[in-house]
Coordinates of C-alpha atoms and ligand atoms in Angstrom, one line a residue:
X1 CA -17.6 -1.2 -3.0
X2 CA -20.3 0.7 -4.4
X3 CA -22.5 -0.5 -7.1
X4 CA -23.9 1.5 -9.9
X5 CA -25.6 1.0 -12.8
X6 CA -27.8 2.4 -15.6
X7 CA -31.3 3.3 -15.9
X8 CA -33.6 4.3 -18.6
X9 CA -36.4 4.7 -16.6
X10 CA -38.2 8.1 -15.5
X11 CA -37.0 9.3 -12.4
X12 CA -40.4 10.1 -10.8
X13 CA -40.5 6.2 -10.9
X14 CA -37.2 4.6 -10.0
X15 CA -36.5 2.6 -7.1
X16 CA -34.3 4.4 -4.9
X17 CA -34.5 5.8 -1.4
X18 CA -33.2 9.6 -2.8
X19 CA -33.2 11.2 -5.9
X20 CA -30.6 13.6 -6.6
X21 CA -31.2 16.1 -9.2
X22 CA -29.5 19.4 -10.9
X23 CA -30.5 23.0 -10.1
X24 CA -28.6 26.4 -11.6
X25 CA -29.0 30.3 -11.6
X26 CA -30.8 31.2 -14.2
X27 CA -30.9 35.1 -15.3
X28 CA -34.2 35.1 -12.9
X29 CA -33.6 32.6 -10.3
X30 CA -33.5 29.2 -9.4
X31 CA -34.1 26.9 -12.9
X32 CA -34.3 22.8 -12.6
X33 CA -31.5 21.6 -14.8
X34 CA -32.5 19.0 -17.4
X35 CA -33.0 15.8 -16.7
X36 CA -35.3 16.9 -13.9
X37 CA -38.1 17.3 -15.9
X38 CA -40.3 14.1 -14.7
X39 CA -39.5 15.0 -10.9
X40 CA -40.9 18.3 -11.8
X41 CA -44.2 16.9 -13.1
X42 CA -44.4 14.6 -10.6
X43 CA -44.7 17.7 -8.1
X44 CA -47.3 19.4 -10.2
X45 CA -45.2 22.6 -9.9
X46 CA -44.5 22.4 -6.8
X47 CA -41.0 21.7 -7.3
X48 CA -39.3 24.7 -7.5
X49 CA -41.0 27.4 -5.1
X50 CA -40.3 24.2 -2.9
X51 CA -36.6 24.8 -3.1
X52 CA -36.4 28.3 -3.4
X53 CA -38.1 28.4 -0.5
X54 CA -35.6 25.8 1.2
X55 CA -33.0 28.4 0.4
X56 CA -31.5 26.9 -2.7
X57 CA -29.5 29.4 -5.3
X58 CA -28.0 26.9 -7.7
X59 CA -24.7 27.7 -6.8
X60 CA -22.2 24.8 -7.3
X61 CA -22.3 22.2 -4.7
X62 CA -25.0 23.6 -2.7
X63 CA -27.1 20.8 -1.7
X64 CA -30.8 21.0 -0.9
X65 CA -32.9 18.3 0.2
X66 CA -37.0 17.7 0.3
X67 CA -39.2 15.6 1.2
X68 CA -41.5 14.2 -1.7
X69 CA -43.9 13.1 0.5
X70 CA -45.4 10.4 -2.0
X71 CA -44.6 12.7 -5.3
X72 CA -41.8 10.6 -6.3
X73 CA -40.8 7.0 -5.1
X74 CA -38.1 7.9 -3.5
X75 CA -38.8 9.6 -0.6
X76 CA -36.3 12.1 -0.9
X77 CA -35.4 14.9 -3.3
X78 CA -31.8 16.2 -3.5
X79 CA -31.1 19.4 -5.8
X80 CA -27.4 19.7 -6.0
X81 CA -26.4 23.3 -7.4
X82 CA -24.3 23.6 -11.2
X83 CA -23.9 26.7 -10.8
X84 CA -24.6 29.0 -13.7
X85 CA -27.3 28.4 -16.3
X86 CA -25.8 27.2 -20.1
X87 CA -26.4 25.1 -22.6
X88 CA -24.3 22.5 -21.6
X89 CA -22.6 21.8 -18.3
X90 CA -18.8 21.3 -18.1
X91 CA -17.8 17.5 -17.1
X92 CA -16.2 19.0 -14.2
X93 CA -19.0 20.7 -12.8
X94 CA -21.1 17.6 -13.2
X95 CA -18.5 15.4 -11.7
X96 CA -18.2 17.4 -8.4
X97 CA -21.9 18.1 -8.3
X98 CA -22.9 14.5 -8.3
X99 CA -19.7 13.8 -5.5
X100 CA -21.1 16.7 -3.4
X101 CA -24.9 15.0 -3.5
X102 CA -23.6 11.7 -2.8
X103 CA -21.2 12.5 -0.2
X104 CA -24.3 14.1 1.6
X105 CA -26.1 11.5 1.2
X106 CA -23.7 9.0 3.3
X107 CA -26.3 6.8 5.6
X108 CA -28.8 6.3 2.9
X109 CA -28.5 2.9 0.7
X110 CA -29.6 3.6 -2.7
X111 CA -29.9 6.4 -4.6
X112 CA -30.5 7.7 -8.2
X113 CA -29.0 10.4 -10.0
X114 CA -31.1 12.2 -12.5
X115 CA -28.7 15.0 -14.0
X116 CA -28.0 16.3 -17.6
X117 CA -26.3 13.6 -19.4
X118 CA -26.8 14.6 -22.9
X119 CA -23.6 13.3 -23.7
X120 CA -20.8 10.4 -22.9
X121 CA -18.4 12.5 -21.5
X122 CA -21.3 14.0 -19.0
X123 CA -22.6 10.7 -18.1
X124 CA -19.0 9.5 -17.5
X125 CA -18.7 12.3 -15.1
X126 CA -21.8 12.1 -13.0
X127 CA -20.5 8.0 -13.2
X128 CA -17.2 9.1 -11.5
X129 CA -18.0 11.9 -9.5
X130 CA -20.9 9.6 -7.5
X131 CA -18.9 6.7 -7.0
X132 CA -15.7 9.1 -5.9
X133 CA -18.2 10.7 -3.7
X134 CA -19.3 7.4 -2.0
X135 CA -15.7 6.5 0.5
X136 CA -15.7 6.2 3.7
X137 CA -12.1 4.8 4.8
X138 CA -13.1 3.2 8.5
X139 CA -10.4 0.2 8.9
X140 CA -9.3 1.8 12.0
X141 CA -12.6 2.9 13.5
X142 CA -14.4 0.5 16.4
X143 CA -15.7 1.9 18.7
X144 CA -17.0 5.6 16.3
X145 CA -18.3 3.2 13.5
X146 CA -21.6 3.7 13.8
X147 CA -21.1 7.3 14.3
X148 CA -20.5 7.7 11.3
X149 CA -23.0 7.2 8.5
X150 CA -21.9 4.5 5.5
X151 CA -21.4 5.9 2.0
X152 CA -24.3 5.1 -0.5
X153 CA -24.2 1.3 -1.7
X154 CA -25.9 1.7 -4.1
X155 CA -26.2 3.9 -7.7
X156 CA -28.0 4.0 -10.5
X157 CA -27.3 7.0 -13.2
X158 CA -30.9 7.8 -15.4
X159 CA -29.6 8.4 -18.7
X160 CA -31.3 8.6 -22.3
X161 CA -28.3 7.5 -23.7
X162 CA -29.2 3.5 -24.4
X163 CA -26.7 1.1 -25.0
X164 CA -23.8 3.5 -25.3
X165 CA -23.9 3.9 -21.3
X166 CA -22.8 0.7 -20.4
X167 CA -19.2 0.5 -21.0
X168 CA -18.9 4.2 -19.9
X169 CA -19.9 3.4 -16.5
X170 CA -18.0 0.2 -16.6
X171 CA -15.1 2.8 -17.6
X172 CA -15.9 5.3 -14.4
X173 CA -16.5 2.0 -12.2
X174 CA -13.0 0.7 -13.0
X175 CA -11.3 4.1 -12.5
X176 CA -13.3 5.0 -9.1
X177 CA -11.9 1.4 -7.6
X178 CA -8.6 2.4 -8.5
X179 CA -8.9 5.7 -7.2
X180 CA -10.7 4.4 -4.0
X181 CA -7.1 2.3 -3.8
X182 CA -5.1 4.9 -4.0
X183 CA -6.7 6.9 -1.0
X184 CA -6.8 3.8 1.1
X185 CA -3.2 3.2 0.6
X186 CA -2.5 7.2 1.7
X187 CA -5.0 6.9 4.4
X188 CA -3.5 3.8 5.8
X189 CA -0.9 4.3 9.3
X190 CA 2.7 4.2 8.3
X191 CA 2.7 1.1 11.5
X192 CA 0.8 -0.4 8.7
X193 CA 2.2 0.6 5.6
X194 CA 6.2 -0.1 5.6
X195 CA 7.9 -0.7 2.2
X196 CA 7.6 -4.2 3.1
X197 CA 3.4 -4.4 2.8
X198 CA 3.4 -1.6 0.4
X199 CA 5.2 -4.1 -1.7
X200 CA 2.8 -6.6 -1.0
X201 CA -0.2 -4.7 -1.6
X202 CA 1.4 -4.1 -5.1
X203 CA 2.1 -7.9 -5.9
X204 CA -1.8 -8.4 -4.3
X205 CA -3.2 -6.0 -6.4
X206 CA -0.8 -7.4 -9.3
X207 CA -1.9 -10.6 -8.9
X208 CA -5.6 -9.6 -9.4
X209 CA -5.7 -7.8 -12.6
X210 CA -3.0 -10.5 -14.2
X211 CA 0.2 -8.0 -14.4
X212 CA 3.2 -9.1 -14.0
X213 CA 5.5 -8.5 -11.0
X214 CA 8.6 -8.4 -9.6
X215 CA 9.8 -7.2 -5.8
X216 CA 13.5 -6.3 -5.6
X217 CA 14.3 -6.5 -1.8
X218 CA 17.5 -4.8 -0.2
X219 CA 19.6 -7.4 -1.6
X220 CA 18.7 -7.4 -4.9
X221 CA 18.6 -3.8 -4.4
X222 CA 22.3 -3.7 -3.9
X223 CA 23.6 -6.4 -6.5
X224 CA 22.1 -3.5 -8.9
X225 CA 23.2 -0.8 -7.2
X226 CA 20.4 1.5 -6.3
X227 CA 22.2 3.2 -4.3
X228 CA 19.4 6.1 -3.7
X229 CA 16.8 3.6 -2.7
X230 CA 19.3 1.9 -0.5
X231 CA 20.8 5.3 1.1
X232 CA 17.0 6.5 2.2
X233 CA 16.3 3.4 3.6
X234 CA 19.2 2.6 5.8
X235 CA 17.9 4.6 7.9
X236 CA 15.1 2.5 9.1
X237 CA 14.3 -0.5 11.0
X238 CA 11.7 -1.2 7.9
X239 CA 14.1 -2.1 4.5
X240 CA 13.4 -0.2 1.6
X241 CA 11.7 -2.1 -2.0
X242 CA 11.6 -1.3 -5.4
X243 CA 8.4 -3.1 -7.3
X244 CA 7.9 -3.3 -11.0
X245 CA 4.7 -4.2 -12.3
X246 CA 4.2 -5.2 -16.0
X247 CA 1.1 -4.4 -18.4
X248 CA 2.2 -5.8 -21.8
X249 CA -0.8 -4.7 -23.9
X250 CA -2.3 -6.3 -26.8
X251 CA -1.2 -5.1 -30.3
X252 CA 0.7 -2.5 -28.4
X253 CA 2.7 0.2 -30.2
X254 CA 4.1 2.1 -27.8
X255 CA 5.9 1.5 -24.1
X256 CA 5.0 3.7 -21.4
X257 CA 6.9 3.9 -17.8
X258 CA 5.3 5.0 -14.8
X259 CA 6.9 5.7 -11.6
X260 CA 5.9 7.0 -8.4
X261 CA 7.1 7.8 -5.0
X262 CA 6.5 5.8 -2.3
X263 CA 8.0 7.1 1.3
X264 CA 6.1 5.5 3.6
X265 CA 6.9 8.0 6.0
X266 CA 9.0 11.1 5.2
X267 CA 10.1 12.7 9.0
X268 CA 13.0 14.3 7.2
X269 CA 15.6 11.6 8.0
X270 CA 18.6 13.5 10.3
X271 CA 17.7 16.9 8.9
X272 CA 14.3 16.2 10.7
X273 CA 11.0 17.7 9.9
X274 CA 9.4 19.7 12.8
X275 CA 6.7 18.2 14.3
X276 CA 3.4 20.4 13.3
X277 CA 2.5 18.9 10.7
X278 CA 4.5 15.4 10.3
X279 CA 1.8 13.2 10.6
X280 CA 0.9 14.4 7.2
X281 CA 4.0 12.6 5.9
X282 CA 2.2 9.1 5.6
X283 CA 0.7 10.2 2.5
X284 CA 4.3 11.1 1.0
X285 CA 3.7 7.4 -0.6
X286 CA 0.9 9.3 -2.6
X287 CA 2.6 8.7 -6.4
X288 CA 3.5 5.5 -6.0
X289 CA -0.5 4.6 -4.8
X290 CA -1.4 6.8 -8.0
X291 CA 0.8 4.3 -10.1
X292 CA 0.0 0.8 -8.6
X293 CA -3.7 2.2 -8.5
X294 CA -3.3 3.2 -12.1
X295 CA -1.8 0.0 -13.1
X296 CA -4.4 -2.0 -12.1
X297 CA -6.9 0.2 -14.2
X298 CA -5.1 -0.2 -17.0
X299 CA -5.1 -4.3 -16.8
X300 CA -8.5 -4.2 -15.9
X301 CA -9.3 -2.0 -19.1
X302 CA -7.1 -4.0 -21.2
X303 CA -5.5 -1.2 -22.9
X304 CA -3.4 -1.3 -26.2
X305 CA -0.2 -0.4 -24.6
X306 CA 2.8 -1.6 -22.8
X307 CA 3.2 -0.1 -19.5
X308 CA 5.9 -0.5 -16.8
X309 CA 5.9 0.6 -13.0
X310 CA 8.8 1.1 -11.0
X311 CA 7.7 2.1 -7.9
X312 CA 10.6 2.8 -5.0
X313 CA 9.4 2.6 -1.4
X314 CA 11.4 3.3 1.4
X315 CA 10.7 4.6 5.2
X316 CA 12.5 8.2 5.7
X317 CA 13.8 8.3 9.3
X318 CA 16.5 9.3 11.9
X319 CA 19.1 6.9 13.5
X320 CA 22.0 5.5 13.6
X321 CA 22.6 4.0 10.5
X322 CA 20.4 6.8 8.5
X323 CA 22.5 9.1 5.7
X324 CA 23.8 12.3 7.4
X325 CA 24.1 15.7 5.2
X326 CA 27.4 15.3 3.3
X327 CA 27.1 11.6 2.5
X328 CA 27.9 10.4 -1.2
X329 CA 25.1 8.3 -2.3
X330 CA 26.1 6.1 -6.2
X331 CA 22.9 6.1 -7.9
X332 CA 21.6 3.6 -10.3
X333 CA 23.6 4.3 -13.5
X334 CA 26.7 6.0 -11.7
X335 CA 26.3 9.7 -10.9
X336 CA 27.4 10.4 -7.4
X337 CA 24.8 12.8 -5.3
X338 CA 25.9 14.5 -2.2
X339 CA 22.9 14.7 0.3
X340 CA 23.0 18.2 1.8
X341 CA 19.6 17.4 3.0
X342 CA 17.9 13.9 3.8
X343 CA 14.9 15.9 3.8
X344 CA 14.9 15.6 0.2
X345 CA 14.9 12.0 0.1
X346 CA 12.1 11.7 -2.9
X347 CA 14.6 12.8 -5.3
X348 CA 17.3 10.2 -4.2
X349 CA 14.7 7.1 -4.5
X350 CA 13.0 8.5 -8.0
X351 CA 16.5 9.2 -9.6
X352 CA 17.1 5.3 -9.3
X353 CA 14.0 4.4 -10.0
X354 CA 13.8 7.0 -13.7
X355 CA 17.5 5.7 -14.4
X356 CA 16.0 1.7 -14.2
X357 CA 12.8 2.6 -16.1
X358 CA 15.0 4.4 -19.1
X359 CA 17.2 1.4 -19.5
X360 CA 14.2 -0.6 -20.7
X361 CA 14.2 2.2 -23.8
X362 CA 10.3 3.4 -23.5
X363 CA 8.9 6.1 -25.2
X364 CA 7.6 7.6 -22.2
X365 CA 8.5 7.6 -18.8
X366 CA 5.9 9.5 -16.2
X367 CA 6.8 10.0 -12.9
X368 CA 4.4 11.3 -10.0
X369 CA 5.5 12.3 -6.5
X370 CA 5.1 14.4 -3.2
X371 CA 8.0 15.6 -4.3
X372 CA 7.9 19.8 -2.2
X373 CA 6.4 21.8 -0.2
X374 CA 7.3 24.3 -2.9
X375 CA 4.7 23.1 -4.8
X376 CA 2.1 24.0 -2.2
X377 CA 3.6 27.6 -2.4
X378 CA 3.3 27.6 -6.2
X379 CA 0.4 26.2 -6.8
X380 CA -1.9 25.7 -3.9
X381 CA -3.0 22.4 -2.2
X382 CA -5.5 21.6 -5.2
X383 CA -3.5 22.0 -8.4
X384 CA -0.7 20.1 -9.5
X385 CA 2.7 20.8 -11.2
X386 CA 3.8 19.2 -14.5
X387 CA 7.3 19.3 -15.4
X388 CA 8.8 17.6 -18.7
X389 CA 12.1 17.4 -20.9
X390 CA 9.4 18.0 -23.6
X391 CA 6.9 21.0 -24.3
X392 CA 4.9 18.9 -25.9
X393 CA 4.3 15.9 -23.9
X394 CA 4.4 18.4 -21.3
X395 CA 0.9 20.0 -22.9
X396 CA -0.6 16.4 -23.6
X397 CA -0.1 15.5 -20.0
X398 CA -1.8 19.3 -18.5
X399 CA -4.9 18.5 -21.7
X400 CA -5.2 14.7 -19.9
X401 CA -5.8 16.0 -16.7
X402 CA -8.0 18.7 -17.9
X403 CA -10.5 15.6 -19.7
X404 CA -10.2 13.7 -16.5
X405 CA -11.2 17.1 -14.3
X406 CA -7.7 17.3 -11.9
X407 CA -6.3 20.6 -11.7
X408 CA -2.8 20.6 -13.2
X409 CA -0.3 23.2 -14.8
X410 CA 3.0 23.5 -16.3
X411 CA 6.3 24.6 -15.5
X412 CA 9.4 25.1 -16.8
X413 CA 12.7 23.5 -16.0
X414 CA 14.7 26.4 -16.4
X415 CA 18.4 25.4 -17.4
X416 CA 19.9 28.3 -15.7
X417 CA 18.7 26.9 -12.3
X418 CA 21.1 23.9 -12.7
X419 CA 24.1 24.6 -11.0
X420 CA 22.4 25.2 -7.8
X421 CA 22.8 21.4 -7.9
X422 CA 26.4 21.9 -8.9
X423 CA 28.6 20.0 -5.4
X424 CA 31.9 21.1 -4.3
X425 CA 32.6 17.2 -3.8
X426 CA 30.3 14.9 -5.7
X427 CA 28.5 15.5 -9.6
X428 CA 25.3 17.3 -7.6
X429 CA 23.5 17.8 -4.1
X430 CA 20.4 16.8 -4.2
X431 CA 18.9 20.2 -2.6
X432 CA 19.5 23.7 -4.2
X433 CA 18.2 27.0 -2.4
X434 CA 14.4 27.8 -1.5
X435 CA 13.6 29.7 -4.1
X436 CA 12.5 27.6 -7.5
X437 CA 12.4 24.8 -5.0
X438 CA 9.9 22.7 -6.8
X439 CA 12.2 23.3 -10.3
X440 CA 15.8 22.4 -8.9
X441 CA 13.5 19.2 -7.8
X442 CA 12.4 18.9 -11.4
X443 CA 16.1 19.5 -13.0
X444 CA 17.2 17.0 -10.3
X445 CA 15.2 13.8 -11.8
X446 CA 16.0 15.3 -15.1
X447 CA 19.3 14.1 -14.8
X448 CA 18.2 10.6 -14.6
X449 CA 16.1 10.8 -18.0
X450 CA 18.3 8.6 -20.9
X451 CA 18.3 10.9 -23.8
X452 CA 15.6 10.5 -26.3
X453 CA 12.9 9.8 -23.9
X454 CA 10.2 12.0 -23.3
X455 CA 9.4 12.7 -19.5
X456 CA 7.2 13.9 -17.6
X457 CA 7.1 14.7 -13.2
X458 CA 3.9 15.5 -11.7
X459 CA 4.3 17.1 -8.3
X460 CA 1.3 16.5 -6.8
X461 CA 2.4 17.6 -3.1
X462 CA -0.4 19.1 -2.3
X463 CA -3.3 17.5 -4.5
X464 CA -2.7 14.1 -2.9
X465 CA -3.9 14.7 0.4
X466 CA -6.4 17.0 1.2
X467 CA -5.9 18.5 5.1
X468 CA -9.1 20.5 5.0
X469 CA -12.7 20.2 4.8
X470 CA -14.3 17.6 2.0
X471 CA -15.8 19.0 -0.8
X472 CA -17.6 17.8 -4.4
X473 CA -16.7 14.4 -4.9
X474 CA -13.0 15.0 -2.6
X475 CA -12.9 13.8 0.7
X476 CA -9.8 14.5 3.7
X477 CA -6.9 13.0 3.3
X478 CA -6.1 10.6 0.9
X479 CA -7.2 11.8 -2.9
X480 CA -5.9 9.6 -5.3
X481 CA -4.5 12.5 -7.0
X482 CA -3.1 11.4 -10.6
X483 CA -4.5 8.2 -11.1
X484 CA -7.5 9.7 -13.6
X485 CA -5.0 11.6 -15.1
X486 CA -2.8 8.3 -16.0
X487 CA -5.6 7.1 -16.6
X488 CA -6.6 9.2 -19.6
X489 CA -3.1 9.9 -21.1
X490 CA -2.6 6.1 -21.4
X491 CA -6.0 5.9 -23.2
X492 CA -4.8 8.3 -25.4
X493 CA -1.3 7.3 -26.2
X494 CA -2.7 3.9 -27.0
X495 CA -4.2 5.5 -29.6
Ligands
LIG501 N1 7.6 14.9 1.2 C1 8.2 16.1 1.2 C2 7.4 17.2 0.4 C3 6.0 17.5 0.8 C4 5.8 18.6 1.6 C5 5.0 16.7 0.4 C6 4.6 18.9 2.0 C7 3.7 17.1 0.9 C8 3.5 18.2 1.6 C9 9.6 16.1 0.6 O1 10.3 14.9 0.8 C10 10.4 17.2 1.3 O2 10.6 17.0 2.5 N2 10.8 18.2 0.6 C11 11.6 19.2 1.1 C12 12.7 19.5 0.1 C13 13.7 20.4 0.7 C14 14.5 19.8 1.8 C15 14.6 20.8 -0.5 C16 10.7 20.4 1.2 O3 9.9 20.6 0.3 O4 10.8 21.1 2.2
LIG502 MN1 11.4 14.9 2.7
LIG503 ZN1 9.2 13.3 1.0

């Protein structure tokens, strides 16, 4: 892991092989964003024809590098564009800028960041967004290791904010680990990554941060009748497991339950997927890595608030034994579901896994999954979709991610959309038409919600795996999508 830590020192001074600092577009040009001030004395002026000349606008992310030649002690300057000039710069902005810097600075072992952190919440993000930006996952690389460069190993953030630094980059360092989990566990193989070592990666990780835990294997699976858990799974050579982990928080007032989706690899089942495009399906596990991720952030913060995972994992696939479309599936709790897809699989293993979570009476139950492609067409690979039985939990969840700078929105659940889950055998399908796809999803989990608890379903389909080009602080594939987000709300529902 990366190590970071604080410095009050002048950045023409620090010890560091680079030096990243801000640039914008002012109303005449290129203008050094504060915080750059002692680099800029340091060059005697220099500075900024220096980068103008380089080609650097300021624009977000644009990253420009020069040599100090002796000017600084680090040998290299880095000016990473925040876009337009203001008096203060949004979190966000920050928080991708210092990802994009760092992330082009892979190969080189230390280096400092000396950006505007006037406030907590700025330092916090530069904290996060250089630590995000420093991953490289390369379990499965030998013999193109050393073509690619490492990620930085070392930060340190200049700040003038004394003492009150510390425990916010303890805060960001705690939050970029479990992020930096999440993505391995989407990057990982599916070979490598069956419900079986997902499980154990859960109890591992459990074991760590002192949570408690608890692995229900297929036969404990069936004495309490999971039946959607158990119906995904059969499919496989790899049995499904359903893993609750346990934060019981000090002085807590309130009880908060978290659970995600973990397919471990979602071909379709019998109403297979086609195959451009399949191997994406190993991150379909990407909610439940968001919630054991986010568990372990919230033991190692030690937050004032109980908090259960139920996380479902199972391995989606064709064969023999696997559910065909018109098979009756019980579900945890009793409601029959007729499977007129076993593409839609996430549903089956959440509904169980919602129902389980509700009989434990919380206040809050929050569920994430790669739930549809629907989402993708709503919303776009980068923003996610928040869904609730609740306008305002709903709004608290969409303001959380907003602090924590991931893209979410809401959407409604629109009643009228229900009986396109209506069956002409069974109490629902578990697939209505195309259209409102990602809502007939939403109403479908709904169903498993006990009265009086307030839900909400983040479908972060897209967000959780990123099948383009890196960028700020993001790299390809896995993203950890939802984990800061958990992150926050439970912060703030602890009060
Ligand atoms: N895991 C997929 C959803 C998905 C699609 C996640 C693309 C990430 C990227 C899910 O299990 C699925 O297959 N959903 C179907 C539902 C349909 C059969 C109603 C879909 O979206 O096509
Ligand atoms: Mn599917
Ligand atoms: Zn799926």
């Amino acid at each position: 892991m990366t190590s970071i830590s604080v410095s009050s020192s002048s950045a023409a001074t620090v010890k560091a092989d680079a030096l990243v600092i801000g640039v914008v577009k002012g109303p005449k040009g290129l203008v050094l964003a504060p915080g750059s001030d002692d680099v800029a004395k340091a060059f005697g002026k220099g500075l900024l024809p220096a980068l103008t000349g380089l080609g650097a606008t300021g624009k977000a992310d644009e990253v420009t590098r020069v040599a100090t030649l002796g000017a600084t002690k680090a040998a290299v300057v880095v000016a990473v564009g925040l876009g337009n000039q203001a008096k203060a710069y949004d979190a966000e902005v920050l928080r991708r800028a210092a990802g994009s810097a760092v992330r082009a600075l892979a190969g080189t072992t230390s280096v400092a960041l000396a950006l505007p952190t006037g406030d907590a919440a700025s330092l916090r993000a530069i904290a996060e967004g250089s630590l995000l930006g420093a991953y490289a996952f390369t379990t499965y690389r030998t013999t193109s290791l050393a073509d690619h460069k490492a990620p930085v190993a070392a930060l340190t953030v200049i700040t003038g904010l004394g003492r009150d630094a510390k425990p916010v980059v303890r805060r960001a360092e705690v939050v970029a680990a479990a992020v930096k989990l999440a993505r391995d566990l989407v990057n990982t193989p599916p070979s490598d990554l069956h419900p079986i070592e997902l499980a154990a990666v859960a109890a591992d990780t459990a074991q760590r941060v002192g949570l408690t835990v608890e692995v229900l294997d297929e036969k404990a699976l069936k004495k309490g009748a999971f039946g959607g858990i158990l119906g995904v799974g059969q499919g496989s050579a790899n049995p499904p497991r359903l893993v609750h982990l346990s934060h019981k928080g000090k002085g807590a007032k309130t009880k908060v339950a978290l659970v995600g989706k973990g397919i471990t690899f979602d071909s379709g089942g019998i109403s297979i997927k086609p195959a451009a495009g399949m191997e994406d399906m190993k991150s379909d596990m990407g909610g439940a890595a968001a919630v054991i991720a986010t568990m372990s952030a919230v033991a190692e913060l030690g937050l004032a608030i109980d908090v259960e995972a139920w996380v479902p994992m199972a391995e989606n696939m064709p064969s023999g034994t696997a559910i065909r479309p018109s098979d009756v599936l019980t579900m945890r709790g009793g409601t029959k579901v007729e499977v007129n897809n076993t593409d839609a699989e996430g549903r089956l293993i959440l509904g169980d896994a919602i129902a389980r979570a509700c009989e434990d009476s919380p206040d809050y139950v929050l569920d994430a999954a790669t739930l549809t492609g629907a989402q993708l067409v709503a919303l776009g690979a980068r923003t996610s979709a928040v869904m609730s039985n609740d306008d305002g939990f709903r709004e608290q969840v969409v303001s959380a991610a907003g602090v924590a700078g991931e893209a979410m929105w809401g959407m409604p659940l629109p009643a009228d959309l229900r009986s396109a889950l209506d069956s002409e055998v069974a109490d629902m399908v578990n697939t209505g038409p195309r259209d409102g796809g990602m809502l007939t999803a939403g109403l479908f989990l709904k169903e498993f919600v006990a009265d009086g608890v307030k839900w909400s379903h983040l479908d972060i389909a897209g967000p959780a795996y990123n099948t383009g080009a890196p960028y700020g602080y993001t790299h390809t594939g896995g993203t950890g999508a939802a984990v800061r987000t958990f992150v926050q709300l439970l912060e703030e529902l602890a009060g």
